[in-house]
Short mmCIF file of C-alpha atoms and ligand atoms in Angstrom, two decimals:
data_model
loop_
_atom_site.label_atom_id
_atom_site.label_comp_id
_atom_site.label_asym_id
_atom_site.label_seq_id
_atom_site.Cartn_x
_atom_site.Cartn_y
_atom_site.Cartn_z
CA UNK A 1 -11.66 -14.30 25.31
CA UNK A 2 -10.12 -10.86 25.62
CA UNK A 3 -10.81 -8.40 22.84
CA UNK A 4 -8.33 -6.58 20.64
CA UNK A 5 -9.03 -3.65 18.35
CA UNK A 6 -6.52 -2.58 15.74
CA UNK A 7 -6.55 0.71 13.85
CA UNK A 8 -4.50 0.52 10.66
CA UNK A 9 -3.14 3.60 8.90
CA UNK A 10 -0.88 3.78 5.85
CA UNK A 11 -0.14 1.43 2.99
CA UNK A 12 -1.07 -2.17 2.17
CA UNK A 13 2.09 -3.33 3.90
CA UNK A 14 0.60 -2.08 7.16
CA UNK A 15 -2.71 -3.75 6.38
CA UNK A 16 -0.88 -6.98 5.81
CA UNK A 17 1.11 -6.55 9.05
CA UNK A 18 -2.13 -5.97 10.96
CA UNK A 19 -3.50 -9.26 9.64
CA UNK A 20 -0.39 -10.98 10.92
CA UNK A 21 -0.67 -9.26 14.30
CA UNK A 22 -4.30 -10.36 14.69
CA UNK A 23 -3.34 -13.88 13.71
CA UNK A 24 -0.65 -14.07 16.37
CA UNK A 25 -2.86 -12.55 19.05
CA UNK A 26 -5.64 -15.03 18.37
CA UNK A 27 -3.30 -17.70 19.75
CA UNK A 28 -3.04 -15.76 22.99
CA UNK A 29 -6.71 -15.49 23.76
CA UNK A 30 -7.44 -12.25 21.91
CA UNK A 31 -10.41 -12.06 19.61
CA UNK A 32 -10.78 -9.16 17.18
CA UNK A 33 -13.44 -6.53 17.76
CA UNK A 34 -14.39 -3.72 15.39
CA UNK A 35 -15.60 -1.62 18.31
CA UNK A 36 -12.69 0.13 20.07
CA UNK A 37 -14.76 0.86 23.17
CA UNK A 38 -15.22 -2.89 23.79
CA UNK A 39 -11.53 -3.72 23.55
CA UNK A 40 -9.16 -4.83 26.32
CA UNK A 41 -6.19 -4.19 24.04
CA UNK A 42 -6.05 -1.28 21.58
CA UNK A 43 -3.36 -1.20 18.91
CA UNK A 44 -2.58 1.51 16.41
CA UNK A 45 -0.49 0.53 13.38
CA UNK A 46 0.92 3.82 12.16
CA UNK A 47 2.25 5.46 9.00
CA UNK A 48 4.92 8.10 8.85
CA UNK A 49 4.98 8.96 5.15
CA UNK A 50 3.70 12.51 5.81
CA UNK A 51 3.36 14.60 8.94
CA UNK A 52 -0.40 14.41 8.52
CA UNK A 53 -0.40 10.63 8.87
CA UNK A 54 1.86 10.75 11.94
CA UNK A 55 -0.39 13.38 13.55
CA UNK A 56 -3.40 11.12 13.02
CA UNK A 57 -1.68 8.45 15.07
CA UNK A 58 -0.81 10.84 17.91
CA UNK A 59 -4.33 12.18 18.17
CA UNK A 60 -5.89 8.70 18.13
CA UNK A 61 -3.66 7.41 20.88
CA UNK A 62 -4.42 10.58 22.86
CA UNK A 63 -8.10 9.70 22.87
CA UNK A 64 -7.34 6.14 23.97
CA UNK A 65 -5.18 7.44 26.82
CA UNK A 66 -8.15 9.40 28.08
CA UNK A 67 -10.33 6.26 28.01
CA UNK A 68 -7.74 4.42 30.00
CA UNK A 69 -7.62 7.11 32.65
CA UNK A 70 -11.34 7.68 32.90
CA UNK A 71 -12.85 4.27 32.29
CA UNK A 72 -10.53 1.35 32.54
CA UNK A 73 -7.05 1.47 33.96
CA UNK A 74 -6.44 -2.14 32.86
CA UNK A 75 -6.82 -1.20 29.22
CA UNK A 76 -3.64 -2.05 27.27
CA UNK A 77 -2.45 0.27 24.52
CA UNK A 78 -0.04 -0.75 21.76
CA UNK A 79 1.65 1.49 19.20
CA UNK A 80 3.40 -0.02 16.18
CA UNK A 81 4.26 0.62 12.53
CA UNK A 82 6.44 3.24 10.93
CA UNK A 83 5.98 6.05 13.49
CA UNK A 84 6.96 3.58 16.22
CA UNK A 85 10.12 2.72 14.34
CA UNK A 86 10.95 6.40 14.08
CA UNK A 87 10.01 7.69 17.54
CA UNK A 88 10.94 4.66 19.68
CA UNK A 89 11.27 5.47 23.42
CA UNK A 90 10.18 9.05 22.81
CA UNK A 91 6.64 7.74 22.42
CA UNK A 92 6.24 6.49 25.98
CA UNK A 93 7.79 9.69 27.32
CA UNK A 94 5.21 11.73 25.48
CA UNK A 95 2.31 9.30 25.99
CA UNK A 96 3.05 7.45 29.26
CA UNK A 97 -0.12 5.37 29.00
CA UNK A 98 1.22 3.41 26.00
CA UNK A 99 2.06 -0.10 27.25
CA UNK A 100 3.79 -1.45 24.18
CA UNK A 101 5.77 0.16 21.37
CA UNK A 102 7.02 -2.17 18.63
CA UNK A 103 8.52 -1.58 15.20
CA UNK A 104 7.74 -3.37 11.94
CA UNK A 105 10.93 -5.40 12.45
CA UNK A 106 9.69 -6.69 15.80
CA UNK A 107 6.40 -8.11 14.69
CA UNK A 108 7.47 -11.71 15.15
CA UNK A 109 8.34 -11.04 18.82
CA UNK A 110 4.75 -10.12 19.63
CA UNK A 111 3.81 -13.24 21.63
CA UNK A 112 6.63 -12.60 24.08
CA UNK A 113 5.99 -8.84 24.19
CA UNK A 114 2.31 -9.34 24.98
CA UNK A 115 3.15 -11.63 27.90
CA UNK A 116 5.35 -8.91 29.31
CA UNK A 117 2.75 -6.16 29.11
CA UNK A 118 0.13 -8.47 30.57
CA UNK A 119 2.44 -8.85 33.57
CA UNK A 120 2.33 -5.08 33.96
CA UNK A 121 5.60 -4.13 32.27
CA UNK A 122 5.99 -1.14 29.91
CA UNK A 123 7.79 -2.35 26.81
CA UNK A 124 9.51 -0.66 23.91
CA UNK A 125 10.85 -3.10 21.30
CA UNK A 126 12.20 -1.31 18.28
CA UNK A 127 15.32 -2.85 16.84
CA UNK A 128 17.66 -0.96 14.59
CA UNK A 129 18.71 -3.88 12.49
CA UNK A 130 16.43 -5.02 9.71
CA UNK A 131 14.77 -8.22 10.77
CA UNK A 132 15.46 -11.62 9.27
CA UNK A 133 12.75 -13.69 10.87
CA UNK A 134 9.69 -12.51 8.99
CA UNK A 135 8.06 -15.90 9.28
CA UNK A 136 5.94 -16.61 12.27
CA UNK A 137 4.56 -20.04 12.97
CA UNK A 138 1.13 -18.49 13.47
CA UNK A 139 -1.89 -18.16 11.24
CA UNK A 140 -2.68 -14.90 9.49
CA UNK A 141 -6.09 -13.45 10.26
CA UNK A 142 -6.99 -12.01 6.88
CA UNK A 143 -9.58 -9.28 6.45
CA UNK A 144 -12.86 -10.54 4.99
CA UNK A 145 -12.45 -9.80 1.32
CA UNK A 146 -11.61 -11.64 -1.88
CA UNK A 147 -8.06 -10.35 -2.02
CA UNK A 148 -5.17 -11.76 0.02
CA UNK A 149 -2.14 -9.51 0.57
CA UNK A 150 1.14 -11.36 0.47
CA UNK A 151 4.34 -9.45 1.26
CA UNK A 152 7.18 -10.76 -0.89
CA UNK A 153 9.83 -8.19 -0.08
CA UNK A 154 10.22 -5.43 2.43
CA UNK A 155 12.38 -2.39 2.90
CA UNK A 156 14.00 -0.05 0.45
CA UNK A 157 17.53 0.82 -0.60
CA UNK A 158 16.66 3.70 -2.87
CA UNK A 159 16.73 6.63 -0.47
CA UNK A 160 14.67 9.06 -2.48
CA UNK A 161 15.47 12.36 -0.84
CA UNK A 162 11.92 13.00 0.43
CA UNK A 163 11.09 9.53 1.74
CA UNK A 164 11.08 8.06 5.23
CA UNK A 165 10.50 4.44 4.19
CA UNK A 166 14.18 3.35 4.06
CA UNK A 167 14.45 4.55 7.67
CA UNK A 168 11.30 2.86 8.92
CA UNK A 169 11.34 -0.38 6.93
CA UNK A 170 15.08 -0.92 6.73
CA UNK A 171 17.11 -2.45 3.92
CA UNK A 172 15.56 -4.48 1.14
CA UNK A 173 15.06 -8.17 1.82
CA UNK A 174 13.04 -10.76 -0.06
CA UNK A 175 11.15 -13.83 1.12
CA UNK A 176 11.92 -17.26 -0.26
CA UNK A 177 9.68 -18.16 -3.21
CA UNK A 178 8.67 -21.48 -1.54
CA UNK A 179 7.21 -19.62 1.44
CA UNK A 180 5.30 -17.23 -0.78
CA UNK A 181 3.87 -20.04 -2.90
CA UNK A 182 2.80 -21.90 0.23
CA UNK A 183 1.08 -18.81 1.59
CA UNK A 184 -0.67 -18.21 -1.74
CA UNK A 185 -1.91 -21.83 -1.89
CA UNK A 186 -3.31 -21.56 1.60
CA UNK A 187 -5.14 -18.32 0.84
CA UNK A 188 -6.64 -19.86 -2.31
CA UNK A 189 -7.75 -22.94 -0.37
CA UNK A 190 -9.49 -20.57 2.01
CA UNK A 191 -11.53 -19.09 -0.81
CA UNK A 192 -9.55 -15.98 -1.78
CA UNK A 193 -9.86 -15.13 -5.47
CA UNK A 194 -7.02 -12.69 -5.78
CA UNK A 195 -3.43 -12.64 -4.58
CA UNK A 196 -1.66 -9.28 -4.37
CA UNK A 197 2.10 -9.47 -3.98
CA UNK A 198 3.37 -6.60 -1.87
CA UNK A 199 6.65 -4.77 -1.67
CA UNK A 200 7.94 -1.21 -1.49
CA UNK A 201 9.75 -2.00 -4.76
CA UNK A 202 8.09 -5.23 -5.71
CA UNK A 203 9.90 -5.45 -9.05
CA UNK A 204 13.33 -5.67 -7.45
CA UNK A 205 12.16 -8.86 -5.69
CA UNK A 206 14.77 -11.57 -5.29
CA UNK A 207 17.89 -9.54 -4.61
CA UNK A 208 20.25 -11.76 -2.66
CA UNK A 209 18.32 -14.97 -3.38
CA UNK A 210 20.07 -16.03 -6.58
CA UNK A 211 19.80 -15.06 -10.21
CA UNK A 212 16.74 -17.16 -10.98
CA UNK A 213 14.70 -15.57 -8.23
CA UNK A 214 12.89 -12.65 -9.86
CA UNK A 215 9.39 -11.27 -9.79
CA UNK A 216 8.89 -12.55 -13.34
CA UNK A 217 9.76 -16.11 -12.33
CA UNK A 218 7.71 -15.89 -9.15
CA UNK A 219 4.68 -14.89 -11.25
CA UNK A 220 5.32 -17.88 -13.52
CA UNK A 221 5.37 -20.22 -10.51
CA UNK A 222 2.25 -18.75 -8.94
CA UNK A 223 0.45 -18.89 -12.27
CA UNK A 224 0.85 -22.69 -12.27
CA UNK A 225 -1.34 -23.09 -9.19
CA UNK A 226 -4.66 -24.60 -10.30
CA UNK A 227 -8.07 -22.91 -10.21
CA UNK A 228 -9.44 -19.58 -11.33
CA UNK A 229 -7.92 -16.61 -9.54
CA UNK A 230 -6.00 -13.41 -10.21
CA UNK A 231 -2.51 -12.26 -9.36
CA UNK A 232 -1.46 -8.63 -8.86
CA UNK A 233 1.68 -6.93 -7.64
CA UNK A 234 2.45 -3.44 -6.20
CA UNK A 235 4.46 -1.13 -6.13
CA UNK A 236 6.82 -1.00 -9.09
CA UNK A 237 9.90 1.19 -9.37
CA UNK A 238 10.00 2.42 -13.00
CA UNK A 239 13.49 1.29 -13.98
CA UNK A 240 13.18 -2.09 -12.22
CA UNK A 241 10.45 -3.21 -14.62
CA UNK A 242 12.43 -5.64 -16.77
CA UNK A 243 11.49 -6.85 -20.24
CA UNK A 244 11.21 -10.31 -18.72
CA UNK A 245 8.63 -9.02 -16.22
CA UNK A 246 6.52 -7.58 -19.05
CA UNK A 247 6.91 -10.88 -20.88
CA UNK A 248 5.83 -12.85 -17.81
CA UNK A 249 2.73 -10.72 -17.32
CA UNK A 250 1.84 -11.52 -20.93
CA UNK A 251 2.49 -15.24 -20.57
CA UNK A 252 0.62 -15.75 -17.31
CA UNK A 253 -3.13 -15.63 -17.80
CA UNK A 254 -3.74 -15.13 -14.07
CA UNK A 255 -1.55 -12.05 -13.80
CA UNK A 256 -3.55 -8.85 -14.30
CA UNK A 257 -2.65 -6.10 -16.75
CA UNK A 258 -2.26 -3.44 -14.10
CA UNK A 259 0.89 -1.53 -13.18
CA UNK A 260 1.33 0.98 -10.38
CA UNK A 261 4.47 2.91 -11.28
CA UNK A 262 4.95 6.10 -9.25
CA UNK A 263 6.61 8.84 -11.29
CA UNK A 264 6.69 11.51 -8.51
CA UNK A 265 7.45 14.42 -10.86
CA UNK A 266 7.33 15.12 -14.58
CA UNK A 267 10.52 17.19 -14.44
CA UNK A 268 13.84 15.47 -15.05
CA UNK A 269 15.66 18.13 -13.00
CA UNK A 270 13.40 17.58 -10.03
CA UNK A 271 13.60 13.79 -10.41
CA UNK A 272 17.33 14.14 -10.05
CA UNK A 273 16.91 16.19 -6.86
CA UNK A 274 14.56 13.50 -5.63
CA UNK A 275 17.25 10.89 -6.32
CA UNK A 276 14.95 8.98 -8.64
CA UNK A 277 17.03 7.03 -11.12
CA UNK A 278 15.23 7.92 -14.37
CA UNK A 279 14.40 10.87 -16.59
CA UNK A 280 10.99 11.94 -17.83
CA UNK A 281 11.81 10.34 -21.19
CA UNK A 282 12.91 7.05 -19.63
CA UNK A 283 9.69 6.86 -17.64
CA UNK A 284 7.78 7.48 -20.87
CA UNK A 285 9.63 4.70 -22.63
CA UNK A 286 8.72 2.12 -19.98
CA UNK A 287 5.08 3.17 -20.00
CA UNK A 288 5.06 3.03 -23.81
CA UNK A 289 6.44 -0.51 -23.79
CA UNK A 290 3.74 -1.65 -21.38
CA UNK A 291 0.93 0.01 -23.31
CA UNK A 292 2.11 -1.64 -26.50
CA UNK A 293 2.21 -5.07 -24.86
CA UNK A 294 -1.30 -5.15 -23.34
CA UNK A 295 -4.59 -4.03 -24.76
CA UNK A 296 -6.68 -3.00 -21.77
CA UNK A 297 -3.81 -2.21 -19.42
CA UNK A 298 -4.00 0.59 -16.87
CA UNK A 299 -1.00 2.40 -15.48
CA UNK A 300 -1.34 4.40 -12.28
CA UNK A 301 1.15 6.67 -10.57
CA UNK A 302 1.99 8.82 -7.54
CA UNK A 303 2.98 12.50 -7.67
CA UNK A 304 4.29 14.96 -5.11
CA UNK A 305 3.35 18.65 -5.42
CA UNK A 306 5.64 21.33 -4.02
CA UNK A 307 8.88 19.38 -3.60
CA UNK A 308 11.65 21.77 -2.40
CA UNK A 309 12.72 24.06 -5.22
CA UNK A 310 9.85 23.09 -7.56
CA UNK A 311 9.24 25.94 -10.02
CA UNK A 312 5.91 26.70 -11.64
CA UNK A 313 7.39 25.40 -14.88
CA UNK A 314 8.51 22.13 -13.32
CA UNK A 315 5.10 21.69 -11.74
CA UNK A 316 3.54 22.15 -15.17
CA UNK A 317 5.77 19.36 -16.44
CA UNK A 318 4.05 17.07 -13.94
CA UNK A 319 0.66 18.09 -15.32
CA UNK A 320 1.79 17.49 -18.89
CA UNK A 321 3.28 14.10 -17.97
CA UNK A 322 -0.15 12.90 -16.83
CA UNK A 323 -1.50 13.82 -20.27
CA UNK A 324 1.44 12.64 -22.32
CA UNK A 325 1.67 9.21 -20.68
CA UNK A 326 -2.13 8.88 -20.38
CA UNK A 327 -1.85 7.91 -16.74
CA UNK A 328 -5.09 6.27 -15.71
CA UNK A 329 -5.07 7.44 -12.10
CA UNK A 330 -2.59 9.04 -9.70
CA UNK A 331 -2.24 9.32 -5.95
CA UNK A 332 -1.25 12.85 -5.11
CA UNK A 333 0.29 14.50 -2.06
CA UNK A 334 1.77 17.81 -1.00
CA UNK A 335 5.42 17.51 -0.05
CA UNK A 336 5.88 16.98 3.69
CA UNK A 337 9.39 17.26 5.16
CA UNK A 338 10.40 14.10 7.06
CA UNK A 339 13.05 13.95 9.75
CA UNK A 340 16.33 12.27 8.68
CA UNK A 341 15.64 12.63 4.95
CA UNK A 342 17.91 14.72 2.75
CA UNK A 343 15.31 17.06 1.29
CA UNK A 344 14.10 18.03 4.78
CA UNK A 345 17.36 19.94 5.16
CA UNK A 346 16.76 22.11 2.08
CA UNK A 347 14.75 24.58 4.14
CA UNK A 348 15.73 27.55 1.99
CA UNK A 349 14.16 25.82 -1.01
CA UNK A 350 10.86 24.94 0.72
CA UNK A 351 7.73 25.97 -1.15
CA UNK A 352 5.30 28.01 0.95
CA UNK A 353 2.20 26.26 2.21
CA UNK A 354 -0.26 28.24 0.10
CA UNK A 355 1.54 27.58 -3.21
CA UNK A 356 1.87 23.91 -2.29
CA UNK A 357 -1.83 23.58 -1.56
CA UNK A 358 -2.77 25.44 -4.74
CA UNK A 359 -0.57 23.13 -6.79
CA UNK A 360 -2.06 20.09 -5.09
CA UNK A 361 -5.55 21.31 -5.99
CA UNK A 362 -4.55 21.84 -9.64
CA UNK A 363 -2.90 18.41 -9.70
CA UNK A 364 -6.03 16.80 -8.27
CA UNK A 365 -8.15 18.47 -10.93
CA UNK A 366 -5.83 17.17 -13.64
CA UNK A 367 -6.03 13.69 -12.14
CA UNK A 368 -9.82 13.83 -12.11
CA UNK A 369 -9.80 14.78 -15.78
CA UNK A 370 -7.31 12.00 -16.60
CA UNK A 371 -9.31 9.41 -14.71
CA UNK A 372 -12.53 10.29 -16.55
CA UNK A 373 -10.69 10.16 -19.88
CA UNK A 374 -9.26 6.79 -18.94
CA UNK A 375 -12.67 5.42 -17.97
CA UNK A 376 -14.14 6.62 -21.27
CA UNK A 377 -11.62 4.45 -23.14
CA UNK A 378 -13.47 1.36 -21.89
CA UNK A 379 -16.99 2.29 -22.99
CA UNK A 380 -18.13 -0.30 -25.52
CA UNK A 381 -15.66 -2.92 -24.31
CA UNK A 382 -16.46 -6.11 -22.43
CA UNK A 383 -14.36 -6.64 -19.31
CA UNK A 384 -14.03 -9.54 -16.90
CA UNK A 385 -15.14 -8.40 -13.45
CA UNK A 386 -14.62 -10.08 -10.10
CA UNK A 387 -17.78 -9.24 -8.14
CA UNK A 388 -16.93 -7.90 -4.68
CA UNK A 389 -19.94 -6.20 -3.13
CA UNK A 390 -23.51 -5.01 -3.66
CA UNK A 391 -25.78 -2.15 -2.78
CA UNK A 392 -29.59 -1.82 -2.96
CA UNK A 393 -30.46 1.29 -4.95
CA UNK A 394 -33.98 2.30 -5.97
CA UNK A 395 -35.29 -1.26 -5.74
CA UNK A 396 -32.37 -2.64 -7.76
CA UNK A 397 -29.34 -4.63 -6.70
CA UNK A 398 -26.21 -2.90 -7.94
CA UNK A 399 -23.06 -5.01 -7.89
CA UNK A 400 -19.54 -3.60 -7.71
CA UNK A 401 -16.36 -5.34 -8.71
CA UNK A 402 -12.99 -4.87 -10.30
CA UNK A 403 -11.73 -5.53 -13.79
CA UNK A 404 -8.35 -7.12 -14.39
CA UNK A 405 -6.97 -3.62 -14.93
CA UNK A 406 -8.29 -2.62 -11.48
CA UNK A 407 -11.11 -0.39 -12.77
CA UNK A 408 -14.16 -0.41 -10.53
CA UNK A 409 -17.34 -1.37 -12.38
CA UNK A 410 -20.98 -1.07 -11.27
CA UNK A 411 -23.81 -3.10 -12.85
CA UNK A 412 -27.14 -4.67 -12.00
CA UNK A 413 -27.20 -8.31 -10.94
CA UNK A 414 -27.92 -10.84 -8.24
CA UNK A 415 -25.87 -10.71 -5.05
CA UNK A 416 -25.28 -14.46 -5.44
CA UNK A 417 -22.62 -13.41 -7.92
CA UNK A 418 -20.33 -12.07 -5.21
CA UNK A 419 -17.03 -13.89 -5.48
CA UNK A 420 -17.67 -14.86 -9.12
CA UNK A 421 -15.99 -13.73 -12.33
CA UNK A 422 -18.48 -12.27 -14.80
CA UNK A 423 -18.33 -10.41 -18.12
CA UNK A 424 -19.69 -6.89 -18.19
CA UNK A 425 -20.23 -4.71 -21.23
CA UNK A 426 -19.24 -1.16 -20.30
CA UNK A 427 -21.81 1.44 -21.29
CA UNK A 428 -20.97 4.45 -19.13
CA UNK A 429 -17.93 6.19 -17.68
CA UNK A 430 -17.87 8.46 -14.62
CA UNK A 431 -14.83 10.03 -12.97
CA UNK A 432 -14.10 7.27 -10.46
CA UNK A 433 -15.84 4.24 -11.95
CA UNK A 434 -17.31 2.63 -15.02
CA UNK A 435 -20.78 1.11 -15.35
CA UNK A 436 -22.33 -1.47 -17.62
CA UNK A 437 -24.47 -4.55 -18.09
CA UNK A 438 -23.91 -8.22 -17.43
CA UNK A 439 -23.33 -10.19 -20.60
N1 SAH B 501 8.05 2.78 -3.17
C1 SAH B 501 7.15 3.62 -3.84
C2 SAH B 501 6.48 4.66 -2.96
C3 SAH B 501 6.17 4.38 -1.54
S1 SAH B 501 5.67 5.76 -0.58
C4 SAH B 501 7.91 4.35 -4.94
O1 SAH B 501 9.11 4.34 -4.98
O2 SAH B 501 7.32 5.00 -5.74
C5 SAH B 501 4.11 6.16 -1.29
C6 SAH B 501 4.02 7.55 -1.87
O3 SAH B 501 4.04 8.53 -0.87
C7 SAH B 501 5.17 7.94 -2.76
O4 SAH B 501 5.03 7.42 -4.04
C8 SAH B 501 5.15 9.44 -2.74
O5 SAH B 501 4.39 9.96 -3.78
C9 SAH B 501 4.49 9.74 -1.39
N2 SAH B 501 5.46 10.34 -0.46
C10 SAH B 501 6.55 9.74 0.06
N3 SAH B 501 7.21 10.61 0.87
C11 SAH B 501 6.54 11.77 0.83
C12 SAH B 501 6.75 13.05 1.44
N4 SAH B 501 7.77 13.29 2.23
N5 SAH B 501 5.84 14.03 1.18
C13 SAH B 501 4.79 13.80 0.36
N6 SAH B 501 4.56 12.62 -0.24
C14 SAH B 501 5.41 11.61 -0.02
FE1 SF4 B 502 10.48 5.75 -0.68
FE2 SF4 B 502 11.85 6.00 -2.91
FE3 SF4 B 502 11.99 3.75 -1.53
FE4 SF4 B 502 9.77 4.38 -2.82
S1 SF4 B 502 11.76 3.96 -3.74
S2 SF4 B 502 9.89 3.60 -0.72
S3 SF4 B 502 9.69 6.60 -2.60
S4 SF4 B 502 12.73 5.74 -0.87
FE1 F3S B 503 3.48 4.59 5.64
FE2 F3S B 503 5.29 2.91 6.47
FE3 F3S B 503 3.67 2.23 4.49
S1 F3S B 503 5.55 5.09 6.27
S2 F3S B 503 3.27 4.20 3.51
S3 F3S B 503 3.09 2.64 6.57
S4 F3S B 503 5.82 1.70 4.70
#
């Protein structure tokens, strides 16, 4: 068996793609290794959301190129994901030791592409058109965990002015419900306890597949599968959360009360510049509806600090939004201009690096505060936890797992409980997790 190592950067969609890549390669005599120095084939699955993530990919592949030159000239190097989709042929000009460049749309061609590089060819397969054939006849090699990622839609038609995703992942397209249900059943048969449905805008699932095909109905179908397991979905676009979706989450006991709904900014003016299709008030209304519908729900978000033209006042509106909407946790980032996007052209409105970094620090502090406050809400409550891992600490076994609302809980218990659902009474809240006792 030859050995393949894959480094995965970016979002869950990339993680899921990497599992598919490993699955395909296992049919061609490649076994996964977690040690890059042992590998015959090194692949980096890249993310282009910010310059920082792209730079990480370039520096990693630089190191691998050196290995190839100094140690093993037969080493094969592959470069895929969102930076590959963006840079295409430019990559092999800049890094001539890369054997294979392939875009997210070309995943299903991998078996053929690998044959070609094994024969000594340099290959760049990045197609412009969004792919149709997302189904491969090969197994998926899922990471060892309790959660199975299942992509249900890919791509994005929203074109927020800062975002590269519509350029790297193409137009929105949804998978047939039958295929998703089949994949979920298989994962559950293999012992997975959680299914997470993935999509850049998961709540607009079903476009082009007929009126009945919606995320709400898909949840209802998946909920009918027998056995004890959980269902999650990410990421939601605020105004695509329909009343029927909220209703379905309520009806389906397997679907968790957890919503990730990026807001991006608390300022309606800036949201407009970002080409987000909602105001601060509309975002608040959706969040309010969800909070009213579910008792222990958590709502998390993403925010960008220092978007072009952001005033101090507008930035403060972001801080106050976190308070007002009681957001339980937020991913934060400093604005990074991306080639091809609209906002990248507004150079005269760019915020200087220092101000941007200061705002990011303030935003992170606010998030820390909000997260602690959110965790404190659960002290005294009993939550159902899926036990995921353990750690030995001071002679005790401390288990870690997640509640339905995605909160991470620590508590003492036997490691035999890994993979089980247990009830934990929450007694303590820290910034990033809650702690309690088994009931
Ligand atoms: N589809 C999701 C977001 C996917 S991208 C949505 O619509 O909300 C993940 C996150 O990266 C975004 O929510 C945004 O906060 C951040 N992001 C995207 N482009 C960025 C950029 N150019 N600079 C900084 N952060 C960015
Ligand atoms: Fe990017 Fe906006 Fe699409 Fe989200 S909705 S992936 S932020 S363009
Ligand atoms: Fe990054 Fe592509 Fe995901 S840009 S965030 S890996 S869709």
